[in-house]
Amino acid sequence: MAKQSIGPAIRNGTAAEQSTEQSTASVSRSDQAAPTAATRQETDRQEEKRRWTIEDSEALYRIQGWGEPYFSINAAGHITVSPQGDRGGSVDLFELVNALKLRNLGLPLLIRFSDILEDRIQRLNACFARAIARYNYPGTYKGVFPVKCNQQRHLVEDLVRFGKPYQFGLEAGSKPELLIALATLDTPGALLICNGYKDREYVETATLAQRLGYTPIIVLEQVEEVDLAIAAARKLGVKPILGVRAKLSAKGIGRWGTSAGDRAKFGLTIPEIIQAVEKLGAADMLDCLQLLHYHIGSQISAINVIKEAIREASQIYVELAHLGANMKYLDVGGGLAVDYDGSKTNFYASKNYSMQNYASDVVAEVKEACEERNMPVPTLVSESGRAIASHQSVLVFDVLGTSDVLPELPEPPHEKDPLVIRNLYETYQSISVENYQEAYHDATQFKEEAVSIFGFGYLSLTDRARAERLYWACCAKILEIVRQQEYVPDDLEDLEKIMASIYYVNLSVFQSAPDSWAIDQLFPILPIHRLDEEPTRRATLADLTCDSDGKIDQFIDLRDVKYVLELHPLKRKEGDGTQSHEPYYLAMFLNGAYQEIMGNLHNLFGDTNAVHITLTPKGYQIEHVVKGDTMTEVLGYVQYDSEDLVENIRRRTEQALQESRITLQESQLLLQNYERSLSRYTYLAI
Ligand SMILES: *Cc1c(COP(=O)(O)O)cnc(C)c1O
């Protein structure tokens, strides 16, 4: 998939790409006598290596593209978080994580920056305010937050509080979410949009909420709901505010494209809308119908799709008014996208418009449609979830270990060595820019030959090992050349993937980034420290689960995606002679929307620890700590009682003791570990 729309970001990005290539070049190694020009180049590359700077890291990981103005790199090579951009303070993420670890908050750790949430709400409202001013729109904007996007109590409470100055409301898509919204929203004049499938109880509760001072709007999504709403109104003697959700013919593209269109799951077709209008008219309730709603899908990457939808909806809106409905609100749903890869294109992980473009297009289109028909304009409502909640949370996790393909320089073979080994060595020696593709095929063929001869008993195990090592040495040498080519031949495209290191991370993809597993969603991932060092390894990430899908092997890139991520080699811990290494922390960004609630307990890895951080003039403050699941908790979800479990093990150790299969000391150690584990975090403590 080629990304379109070349903007300033692309130009930045090209610089990024170049610098990536330079960084690649800097690790290249040549053990052949090289001509002078090449030697000079080599020296330049060495130079380059020494000069790796935080700017190189910035360009490589494209932080500005997706993270502006919240994330950047400081002089120490650490990620810093500036919740209000350059208008406020910042916090060093690496130091924050260390400080939280000292407070016994282990990794993986979800850090929520409440100030970023506040900034997102301010930004969205400011964009609409600016558009309203620019187009002289004689109406207002009142947004709502779709609770389904992140239902965590602290977050929804913060949201309501931050939204007060803008009369920002909530959107519920189910009965439990309605309960949350009713209990949390206390902003006078803010809207409570009631979407989703509804039964009598839902409709009655929402209708009665008016009596408590809310402004609930019941959005009719199914024809049957019209009768429910009429019945509830009669029974309760309350005139509800009603809306209809239209199935637009304008379709989103990409992942969520099927949320719209005639066969979409939700909403009323045009004939059904007419039917609803007639029913409401017959019940003398047409004045209750005040809102038109649509939602064409999430993460709409292309602005033209958004425009097309708003144009169609505006016409439906004015037509409904003509049919006698008391139209006051136009709700454009969600879909405002997040630029996960920072490419500013219509790629599915990006968007080719800004929040301001979005607001301006909505305001301008609606105004034009109403003016043409001489109609008062509606109060504009949007239900942006992803665009509000994504940026505020950062998931930090550590690397447990790596598995690398690190070929050593091969020893020249003896004359009496098997022919296949001599051939492989010769191939290795011959590899050059002129013949690397051919050399790759030769090396592959010789390796296959070695396996085949081994199968017939003509090659020793040791020699087979040598053959394989030589093969990897060839691949490594060829890869160095491939990385410097503008064009990579098809058959060599996988080489980078084959040669990639595997970094084992203390994380469950199924719990913390379910969309990465389920729908290949991309999130920016990078180290939060050592950014002043060149990341010389190319890696994919493997998680803690025993599932081969528990991995991340697609990463953001300027063009399409990349299949390996540049990371630093782990640093051995000085002195203690064990396998342990210095902590190496990675973070996944922009995952504050949808991921937490859709995460599952695969392999019984539970919720991660979460903290809410706000910045203060002196630094930061920990607002809330939400401890992740303990093993007792996750076992409880699948109906195990921890006391029963302990009792069971106690019985078995007693038996083993009686049969002298275990010492008293050993049995105590076993029981202690077992019991202690139950109250512990489900992730690894390193
Ligand atoms: C999911 C959903 C939203 C939120 O969409 P985003 O793309 O996250 O902004 C809004 N409205 C409805 C009806 C939804 O189902």
XYZ file of C-alpha atoms and ligand atoms in Angstrom:
701
model
C 0.000 0.000 0.000
C 1.591 3.228 -1.055
C 0.868 6.191 1.113
C -0.401 9.243 -0.668
C -0.417 12.936 0.058
C 3.034 14.340 0.276
C 3.256 16.985 2.977
C 5.950 18.546 5.065
C 6.012 15.426 7.215
C 7.128 13.424 4.255
C 10.052 15.716 3.742
C 11.013 15.291 7.374
C 10.516 11.622 6.930
C 12.835 11.439 3.993
C 15.526 12.886 6.139
C 14.662 10.236 8.670
C 15.012 7.517 6.110
C 18.335 8.802 4.992
C 19.624 8.889 8.463
C 18.389 5.341 9.010
C 20.335 4.301 6.005
C 23.390 6.039 7.291
C 23.020 4.300 10.573
C 22.825 1.021 8.756
C 25.870 1.855 6.803
C 27.755 2.627 9.939
C 27.542 -0.951 11.147
C 28.658 -2.341 7.843
C 31.853 -4.245 7.969
C 34.185 -5.248 5.256
C 36.977 -7.706 5.780
C 38.270 -7.535 2.280
C 41.046 -5.276 1.170
C 39.077 -2.268 0.067
C 39.951 0.480 -2.385
C 40.802 3.855 -0.969
C 37.452 5.454 -1.715
C 35.702 2.698 0.171
C 38.140 3.042 3.048
C 37.361 6.712 3.235
C 33.689 5.886 3.189
C 34.291 3.394 5.949
C 36.005 6.055 8.028
C 33.097 8.388 7.403
C 30.767 5.724 8.613
C 32.815 5.183 11.742
C 32.598 8.901 12.227
C 28.847 8.675 11.755
C 28.624 5.976 14.365
C 30.380 8.084 16.936
C 28.131 10.988 16.152
C 24.789 9.258 16.736
C 22.655 11.891 18.369
C 19.220 12.273 19.837
C 18.261 13.950 16.562
C 19.038 10.702 14.769
C 16.782 8.841 17.188
C 14.091 11.452 16.754
C 14.211 10.986 12.994
C 14.421 7.208 13.182
C 11.450 6.720 15.502
C 9.533 9.612 13.912
C 8.512 10.949 17.319
C 7.542 14.386 16.071
C 5.281 12.863 13.451
C 3.060 10.978 15.865
C 3.946 12.433 19.247
C 3.962 16.196 18.861
C 3.651 18.109 21.127
C 3.605 15.577 23.928
C 6.689 13.432 23.434
C 10.280 14.273 22.667
C 13.858 13.350 23.604
C 15.960 15.222 26.133
C 19.709 15.725 26.213
C 20.145 12.637 28.391
C 18.661 10.538 25.585
C 15.453 9.885 27.504
C 11.877 10.348 26.360
C 10.216 13.320 27.968
C 6.518 13.896 28.280
C 5.192 17.444 27.964
C 1.431 17.244 28.468
C 0.851 20.807 27.372
C 3.534 20.998 24.749
C 5.819 23.951 25.296
C 3.172 25.752 27.325
C 3.893 23.694 30.424
C 6.372 21.509 32.221
C 7.694 18.131 31.286
C 8.726 14.921 32.954
C 11.548 12.533 32.120
C 9.777 9.237 31.411
C 12.786 7.051 32.227
C 13.268 8.705 35.594
C 9.556 8.529 36.271
C 9.551 4.783 35.636
C 12.511 4.303 37.965
C 10.784 6.342 40.650
C 7.607 4.289 40.253
C 9.583 1.059 40.475
C 10.959 2.250 43.800
C 7.344 2.562 44.909
C 6.914 -1.113 44.173
C 5.075 -0.595 40.906
C 6.545 -3.224 38.657
C 6.563 -3.357 34.875
C 4.617 -3.598 32.670
C 3.196 -0.315 33.790
C 0.525 1.798 32.202
C 1.098 5.475 32.863
C -1.796 7.824 32.271
C -1.025 11.484 31.908
C -4.205 13.253 32.962
C -2.873 16.557 31.674
C -2.676 15.127 28.166
C -6.313 14.118 28.409
C -7.161 17.669 29.419
C -5.122 19.029 26.549
C -6.918 16.789 24.039
C -10.311 18.064 25.189
C -9.142 21.656 25.085
C -7.696 21.152 21.615
C -10.837 19.599 20.166
C -13.002 22.361 21.587
C -10.582 25.039 20.458
C -10.647 23.637 16.914
C -14.431 23.795 16.785
C -14.448 27.249 18.384
C -12.000 28.483 15.755
C -14.022 26.966 12.921
C -17.239 28.472 14.302
C -15.599 31.881 14.456
C -14.018 31.613 11.040
C -17.225 30.603 9.273
C -19.499 32.812 11.380
C -21.455 29.753 12.343
C -24.499 30.952 14.278
C -24.561 27.881 16.521
C -22.410 26.030 19.006
C -20.466 22.819 19.436
C -21.090 20.385 22.289
C -18.950 17.278 22.131
C -19.409 14.038 23.990
C -16.924 11.319 24.912
C -17.908 7.784 23.899
C -17.477 5.824 27.107
C -16.729 2.584 25.259
C -13.392 3.967 24.234
C -12.049 3.808 27.772
C -14.415 3.162 30.673
C -11.885 3.350 33.520
C -13.479 5.323 36.308
C -10.600 7.705 36.993
C -10.373 8.530 33.320
C -14.107 9.152 32.827
C -14.204 11.267 35.984
C -11.233 13.313 34.769
C -12.887 13.712 31.414
C -16.100 15.061 32.852
C -14.129 17.467 35.041
C -11.883 18.692 32.194
C -14.903 18.997 29.906
C -16.919 21.242 32.235
C -15.884 24.559 30.666
C -17.082 23.248 27.299
C -20.232 21.486 28.476
C -18.638 18.320 27.233
C -20.902 15.315 27.700
C -20.792 11.540 27.492
C -22.012 8.963 25.027
C -23.222 5.556 26.180
C -23.386 2.614 23.799
C -24.850 0.023 26.144
C -26.794 -0.309 29.386
C -23.734 -0.601 31.643
C -22.212 2.443 29.962
C -25.458 4.328 30.541
C -25.112 3.530 34.233
C -21.571 4.944 34.216
C -22.648 8.067 32.347
C -25.600 8.726 34.649
C -23.495 8.390 37.764
C -20.569 10.442 36.465
C -21.904 13.273 34.329
C -22.824 16.294 36.435
C -22.196 19.138 34.001
C -25.259 21.347 33.546
C -26.239 21.557 29.891
C -23.906 18.755 28.747
C -25.434 16.130 26.498
C -25.883 12.493 27.359
C -26.140 10.663 24.061
C -27.776 7.252 24.420
C -26.725 4.923 21.613
C -26.617 1.168 21.150
C -29.266 -1.522 21.419
C -32.009 -0.605 23.839
C -34.672 -2.439 25.770
C -37.562 -1.023 27.785
C -35.424 -0.573 30.889
C -32.732 1.344 28.937
C -35.282 3.640 27.297
C -37.190 4.303 30.530
C -34.014 5.034 32.501
C -32.773 7.418 29.824
C -36.173 9.115 29.574
C -36.438 9.588 33.332
C -32.917 11.006 33.522
C -34.425 14.288 32.289
C -36.106 14.611 35.662
C -32.680 14.595 37.316
C -31.549 17.527 35.197
C -29.651 15.649 32.494
C -30.081 16.279 28.789
C -30.397 12.694 27.595
C -30.912 12.139 23.883
C -32.201 8.720 22.938
C -30.838 7.828 19.535
C -33.092 5.393 17.716
C -30.926 2.819 16.014
C -33.527 0.146 15.242
C -37.090 0.533 14.008
C -38.409 -1.290 17.106
C -36.913 1.356 19.350
C -39.399 3.923 18.024
C -42.257 2.011 19.660
C -40.261 1.574 22.866
C -39.630 5.311 23.065
C -43.289 6.161 22.412
C -44.432 3.640 25.037
C -41.988 4.934 27.653
C -43.037 8.534 27.022
C -46.705 7.663 27.490
C -46.093 5.576 30.577
C -43.870 8.122 32.295
C -45.506 11.297 31.056
C -42.097 12.662 29.997
C -41.381 13.983 26.523
C -38.030 12.472 25.547
C -35.473 14.075 23.268
C -35.036 11.670 20.401
C -32.518 11.241 17.648
C -32.210 8.923 14.679
C -29.065 7.222 13.559
C -28.822 7.219 9.808
C -27.092 4.612 7.712
C -25.233 6.816 5.286
C -24.209 5.563 1.926
C -20.842 7.249 2.381
C -18.543 4.520 3.580
C -15.429 4.728 5.636
C -12.485 2.942 4.150
C -10.146 0.464 5.768
C -10.673 -1.522 8.909
C -13.952 -0.064 10.091
C -15.326 0.734 6.665
C -18.333 -1.545 7.109
C -19.746 0.563 9.985
C -21.651 2.547 7.383
C -23.622 1.733 4.277
C -27.021 0.154 3.730
C -26.028 -3.182 5.245
C -24.307 -1.746 8.315
C -25.153 -3.214 11.688
C -26.526 -0.019 13.161
C -28.798 2.747 12.118
C -31.901 3.289 10.065
C -32.041 3.267 6.290
C -33.710 6.223 4.633
C -37.065 4.364 4.246
C -36.844 3.384 7.924
C -36.196 6.976 8.942
C -39.334 8.014 7.056
C -41.223 5.240 8.826
C -39.961 6.498 12.203
C -41.006 10.057 11.345
C -44.499 8.838 10.447
C -44.815 6.811 13.641
C -43.696 9.712 15.783
C -46.071 12.019 13.916
C -48.973 9.646 14.519
C -48.097 9.583 18.247
C -47.948 13.377 18.232
C -44.264 13.196 19.170
C -42.561 14.530 16.058
C -41.386 17.524 18.095
C -39.337 15.064 20.189
C -37.176 14.213 17.203
C -34.343 16.723 17.481
C -31.101 15.003 16.551
C -29.601 13.323 13.531
C -26.724 10.982 14.238
C -24.327 8.997 12.104
C -21.088 7.145 12.680
C -19.285 5.867 9.616
C -16.544 4.058 11.485
C -13.430 4.627 13.526
C -10.050 5.914 12.333
C -11.265 7.495 9.100
C -7.947 8.224 7.440
C -9.141 10.275 4.479
C -10.683 13.724 4.784
C -12.703 13.305 1.584
C -14.622 10.439 3.198
C -15.420 12.651 6.172
C -16.568 15.451 3.897
C -18.747 13.175 1.838
C -20.468 11.878 4.965
C -21.124 15.305 6.452
C -22.520 16.503 3.133
C -24.969 13.617 2.946
C -25.925 13.964 6.610
C -26.504 17.713 6.302
C -29.041 17.078 3.558
C -30.832 14.457 5.628
C -30.860 16.927 8.497
C -32.541 19.717 6.548
C -34.997 17.276 5.010
C -36.022 16.007 8.433
C -36.730 19.578 9.505
C -38.873 19.988 6.411
C -40.838 16.911 7.367
C -41.743 18.635 10.623
C -39.170 17.302 13.063
C -37.962 19.818 15.620
C -34.311 19.501 14.546
C -31.691 21.030 16.854
C -28.627 18.775 16.879
C -26.409 17.155 14.287
C -24.157 14.455 15.734
C -21.298 13.467 13.447
C -20.233 10.442 15.525
C -16.621 9.320 15.898
C -14.004 8.575 13.302
C -11.613 11.458 13.918
C -8.380 9.584 13.369
C -5.037 9.361 15.161
C -1.778 9.547 13.242
C -0.147 6.428 14.636
C 2.717 6.385 12.176
C 3.123 10.119 11.814
C 3.090 9.995 8.027
C 0.140 12.395 7.614
C -1.254 10.247 4.811
C -4.481 8.353 4.212
C -2.732 5.109 5.218
C -4.844 3.176 7.723
C -2.450 3.952 10.561
C -2.476 7.635 9.742
C -4.728 10.486 8.617
C -4.347 13.096 5.934
C -5.988 15.939 7.847
C -5.623 17.817 11.107
C -8.153 18.171 13.882
C -8.669 21.729 12.661
C -9.376 20.552 9.083
C -11.923 18.170 10.532
C -13.730 20.780 12.616
C -13.650 23.310 9.786
C -15.117 20.893 7.267
C -17.929 19.892 9.604
C -18.807 23.497 10.409
C -18.562 24.742 6.822
C -20.597 21.925 5.262
C -23.407 22.137 7.791
C -23.599 25.895 7.536
C -23.790 25.796 3.766
C -26.560 23.178 3.729
C -28.670 25.111 6.249
C -28.137 28.479 4.588
C -29.260 27.117 1.254
C -32.562 26.110 2.812
C -32.840 29.150 5.045
C -32.796 27.063 8.193
C -31.347 27.667 11.624
C -28.105 25.713 12.090
C -27.879 22.834 14.563
C -25.778 22.504 17.661
C -22.909 20.347 16.441
C -22.062 17.221 18.369
C -19.138 14.862 17.844
C -18.281 11.608 19.567
C -14.518 11.468 19.209
C -13.063 8.708 21.326
C -9.777 7.674 19.813
C -8.695 11.265 19.200
C -9.287 12.166 22.844
C -8.116 9.108 24.747
C -5.218 7.653 22.741
C -2.401 10.008 23.628
C -2.807 10.045 27.404
C -1.511 6.593 28.153
C 1.930 5.122 27.728
C 2.668 1.470 28.354
C 6.198 0.856 29.615
C 7.621 -2.646 29.610
C 11.021 -4.240 29.960
C 13.064 -6.593 27.850
C 13.757 -9.956 29.472
C 16.329 -11.192 27.013
C 17.162 -11.472 23.352
C 17.861 -14.087 20.780
C 20.221 -12.810 18.145
C 21.611 -14.062 14.892
C 25.087 -12.683 15.295
C 27.379 -14.412 12.862
C 31.066 -14.354 13.691
C 33.706 -13.948 11.016
C 34.232 -17.432 9.591
C 37.561 -19.252 9.715
C 38.984 -20.213 6.328
C 38.440 -23.944 5.717
C 41.146 -26.598 5.293
C 41.688 -28.371 2.046
C 40.352 -31.609 3.460
C 37.118 -30.008 4.647
C 33.946 -31.140 2.849
C 33.395 -29.484 -0.500
C 30.147 -27.882 0.600
C 31.948 -26.013 3.378
C 34.654 -24.820 1.043
C 31.977 -23.697 -1.403
C 30.140 -21.763 1.278
C 33.337 -20.050 2.360
C 34.165 -19.162 -1.203
C 30.704 -17.708 -1.637
C 31.180 -15.723 1.548
C 34.474 -14.326 0.279
C 33.049 -13.390 -3.086
C 30.049 -11.361 -1.897
C 30.049 -7.874 -3.368
C 27.675 -5.157 -4.521
C 27.860 -6.674 -8.003
C 26.889 -10.216 -7.142
C 25.055 -10.167 -3.808
C 21.766 -11.451 -5.187
C 23.435 -14.348 -6.968
C 25.590 -15.025 -3.909
C 22.438 -15.262 -1.802
C 21.035 -17.960 -4.063
C 24.364 -19.827 -4.038
C 24.592 -19.696 -0.249
C 21.023 -20.912 0.124
C 21.637 -23.740 -2.269
C 24.840 -24.827 -0.508
C 23.095 -24.754 2.838
C 20.326 -26.986 1.504
C 22.944 -29.257 0.053
C 24.648 -29.505 3.447
C 21.363 -30.541 5.072
C 20.783 -33.092 2.358
C 24.285 -34.636 2.604
C 23.866 -34.720 6.378
C 20.646 -36.671 5.895
C 22.566 -39.334 3.991
C 25.166 -39.556 6.723
C 28.005 -37.936 4.761
C 28.389 -34.811 6.887
C 29.160 -34.756 10.615
C 27.031 -32.785 13.032
C 29.965 -30.457 13.688
C 30.410 -29.822 9.983
C 26.725 -29.201 9.550
C 26.968 -26.599 12.316
C 29.886 -24.969 10.483
C 27.894 -24.940 7.259
C 24.964 -23.238 8.964
C 27.208 -20.665 10.608
C 28.802 -19.915 7.252
C 25.376 -19.523 5.726
C 24.393 -16.965 8.366
C 27.670 -15.145 7.841
C 26.826 -14.914 4.129
C 23.327 -13.622 4.931
C 24.722 -10.993 7.267
C 27.203 -9.772 4.707
C 24.560 -9.668 1.980
C 22.175 -7.833 4.284
C 24.731 -5.090 4.852
C 24.751 -4.520 1.110
C 20.986 -4.837 0.722
C 20.426 -2.155 3.344
C 22.331 0.332 1.238
C 20.382 -0.308 -1.942
C 17.542 1.920 -3.023
C 15.752 -1.013 -4.531
C 15.581 -4.391 -2.808
C 14.970 -7.398 -5.067
C 11.872 -9.381 -4.057
C 13.752 -12.518 -3.109
C 15.904 -10.566 -0.651
C 13.087 -8.688 1.030
C 12.699 -11.232 3.787
C 16.360 -11.221 4.693
C 15.948 -8.444 7.231
C 13.164 -10.406 8.925
C 15.088 -13.693 8.884
C 18.131 -12.041 10.410
C 16.177 -10.066 13.017
C 16.840 -10.508 16.709
C 13.964 -11.509 18.911
C 13.491 -9.334 21.968
C 11.495 -11.068 24.680
C 9.303 -8.538 26.413
C 7.522 -8.595 29.765
C 4.099 -8.059 28.324
C 1.083 -9.839 26.948
C 0.035 -8.500 23.579
C -3.407 -10.023 24.181
C -3.827 -8.047 27.382
C -2.158 -4.746 26.533
C -2.367 -4.314 22.765
C -5.186 -6.587 21.584
C -5.677 -4.597 18.384
C -2.072 -5.223 17.440
C -2.824 -8.930 17.530
C -6.408 -8.915 16.259
C -6.346 -6.382 13.457
C -2.640 -5.592 12.981
C -3.029 -2.114 14.367
C 0.230 -0.207 14.562
C 1.384 1.638 17.651
C 4.625 3.560 17.945
C 7.109 1.521 20.010
C 10.588 2.629 21.020
C 13.115 2.624 23.861
C 12.585 5.375 26.428
C 16.306 5.745 27.161
C 19.699 5.282 25.440
C 18.395 7.431 22.595
C 21.787 9.084 22.321
C 23.216 5.697 21.354
C 22.867 4.088 18.001
C 20.357 1.226 18.029
C 22.401 -1.350 16.146
C 20.034 -4.288 16.402
C 16.994 -5.017 14.245
C 14.373 -6.909 16.154
C 10.872 -8.205 16.470
C 9.173 -8.487 19.852
C 7.927 -11.710 21.430
C 5.615 -11.537 24.428
C 5.230 -13.727 27.526
C 2.376 -15.866 26.298
C 2.908 -19.329 24.893
C 1.076 -18.300 21.769
C 2.997 -17.876 18.545
C 0.697 -14.948 17.761
C 1.954 -13.222 20.903
C 4.405 -11.081 19.026
C 4.821 -7.707 17.437
C 6.488 -7.784 14.048
C 5.048 -4.757 12.318
C 6.177 -1.285 13.179
C 5.374 2.194 12.034
C 7.247 3.476 9.027
C 7.020 6.318 6.598
C 6.127 3.973 3.773
C 3.813 1.126 4.678
C 5.155 -0.687 7.689
C 8.531 -2.044 8.649
C 9.050 -5.562 9.858
C 11.897 -4.958 12.259
C 12.454 -2.350 14.944
C 15.826 -0.745 15.601
C 16.840 -1.461 19.201
C 19.956 -1.363 21.348
C 21.878 -4.451 22.398
C 21.318 -5.288 26.054
C 24.119 -4.217 28.362
C 25.549 -6.859 30.640
C 25.444 -5.923 34.284
C 28.989 -5.323 35.462
C 30.667 -7.872 37.655
C 28.099 -10.215 39.061
C 28.795 -12.948 36.482
C 25.143 -13.875 36.109
C 23.072 -13.633 32.968
C 21.407 -10.442 34.131
C 21.541 -7.241 32.156
C 20.925 -3.578 32.693
C 17.242 -2.724 32.475
C 16.120 -1.859 28.975
C 12.739 -0.186 28.833
C 10.515 0.093 25.815
C 7.240 1.948 25.589
C 4.198 1.649 23.438
C 2.479 4.951 22.793
C -0.990 6.134 21.725
C -2.711 3.090 23.179
C -5.198 4.845 25.468
C -8.239 4.014 23.345
C -9.920 0.602 23.229
C -6.880 -1.484 24.229
C -7.477 -1.764 27.953
C -10.989 -3.074 27.856
C -10.542 -5.391 24.916
C -7.476 -6.994 26.443
C -7.957 -10.579 27.498
C -6.504 -13.006 29.988
C -4.662 -15.239 27.535
C -2.338 -17.460 29.600
C -3.820 -15.646 32.610
C -1.692 -12.553 32.294
C -3.891 -9.986 33.999
C -4.395 -6.252 34.007
C -1.167 -4.291 34.259
C -0.386 -1.809 36.995
C -1.632 1.655 36.137
C -0.833 5.071 37.562
C -2.280 8.494 36.929
C 0.293 11.241 36.821
C -0.304 14.971 36.817
C 2.386 17.571 36.478
C 2.915 20.118 39.230
C 5.069 23.235 39.214
C 7.718 21.241 41.083
C 7.531 18.044 39.082
C 4.754 15.532 39.126
C 2.265 13.962 41.419
C 0.825 10.461 41.509
C -2.942 10.864 41.546
C -4.100 7.275 41.557
C -2.463 3.896 41.621
C -4.499 1.055 40.200
C -2.691 -2.164 41.025
C -2.723 -4.810 38.319
C -4.330 -8.185 38.851
C -2.757 -10.608 41.280
C -2.639 -14.296 40.488
C -5.416 -14.900 43.023
C -7.576 -12.454 41.056
C -6.992 -13.921 37.605
C -7.467 -17.438 38.966
C -10.725 -16.253 40.508
C -11.962 -15.163 37.049
C -11.797 -18.809 36.036
C -13.396 -19.975 39.302
C -10.361 -21.166 41.222
C -10.336 -20.399 44.893
C -6.817 -19.675 46.104
C -7.415 -21.201 49.519
C -8.525 -24.432 47.911
C -5.478 -24.385 45.709
C -3.122 -23.917 48.648
C -4.922 -26.616 50.574
C -4.520 -28.966 47.671
C -0.770 -28.385 47.488
C -0.458 -28.678 51.276
C -2.071 -32.090 51.156
C 0.242 -33.270 48.446
C 3.371 -32.039 50.210
C 2.233 -33.827 53.405
C 1.859 -37.013 51.480
C 5.275 -36.593 49.853
C 6.750 -35.901 53.292
C 5.255 -39.075 54.696
C 6.651 -41.044 51.808
C 10.017 -39.298 52.308
C 10.047 -37.934 48.776
C 10.665 -34.380 49.995
C 12.370 -32.880 53.036
C 10.487 -30.668 55.457
C 12.619 -27.732 54.351
C 11.898 -28.292 50.669
C 8.206 -28.706 51.304
C 8.136 -25.405 53.191
C 9.958 -23.618 50.387
C 7.528 -24.994 47.835
C 4.488 -23.976 49.860
C 5.882 -20.541 50.632
C 6.579 -19.831 46.955
C 3.179 -21.090 45.976
C 1.348 -18.979 48.544
C 3.415 -15.890 47.851
C 2.846 -16.161 44.112
C -0.878 -15.987 44.627
C -0.704 -12.446 45.905
C 1.783 -11.377 43.237
C 1.586 -9.647 39.878
C 1.071 -12.036 36.964
C 4.068 -10.644 35.047
C 7.736 -11.429 35.605
C 9.659 -9.601 38.286
C 13.197 -8.928 37.130
C -17.040 3.717 18.680
C -17.938 4.822 18.465
C -17.462 6.134 18.557
C -16.023 6.489 18.785
O -15.306 6.419 17.597
P -13.808 6.980 17.511
O -13.387 6.622 16.151
O -13.028 6.319 18.586
O -13.848 8.437 17.698
C -18.376 7.147 18.428
N -19.692 6.895 18.204
C -20.169 5.641 18.096
C -21.589 5.425 17.859
C -19.308 4.568 18.210
O -19.782 3.341 18.077
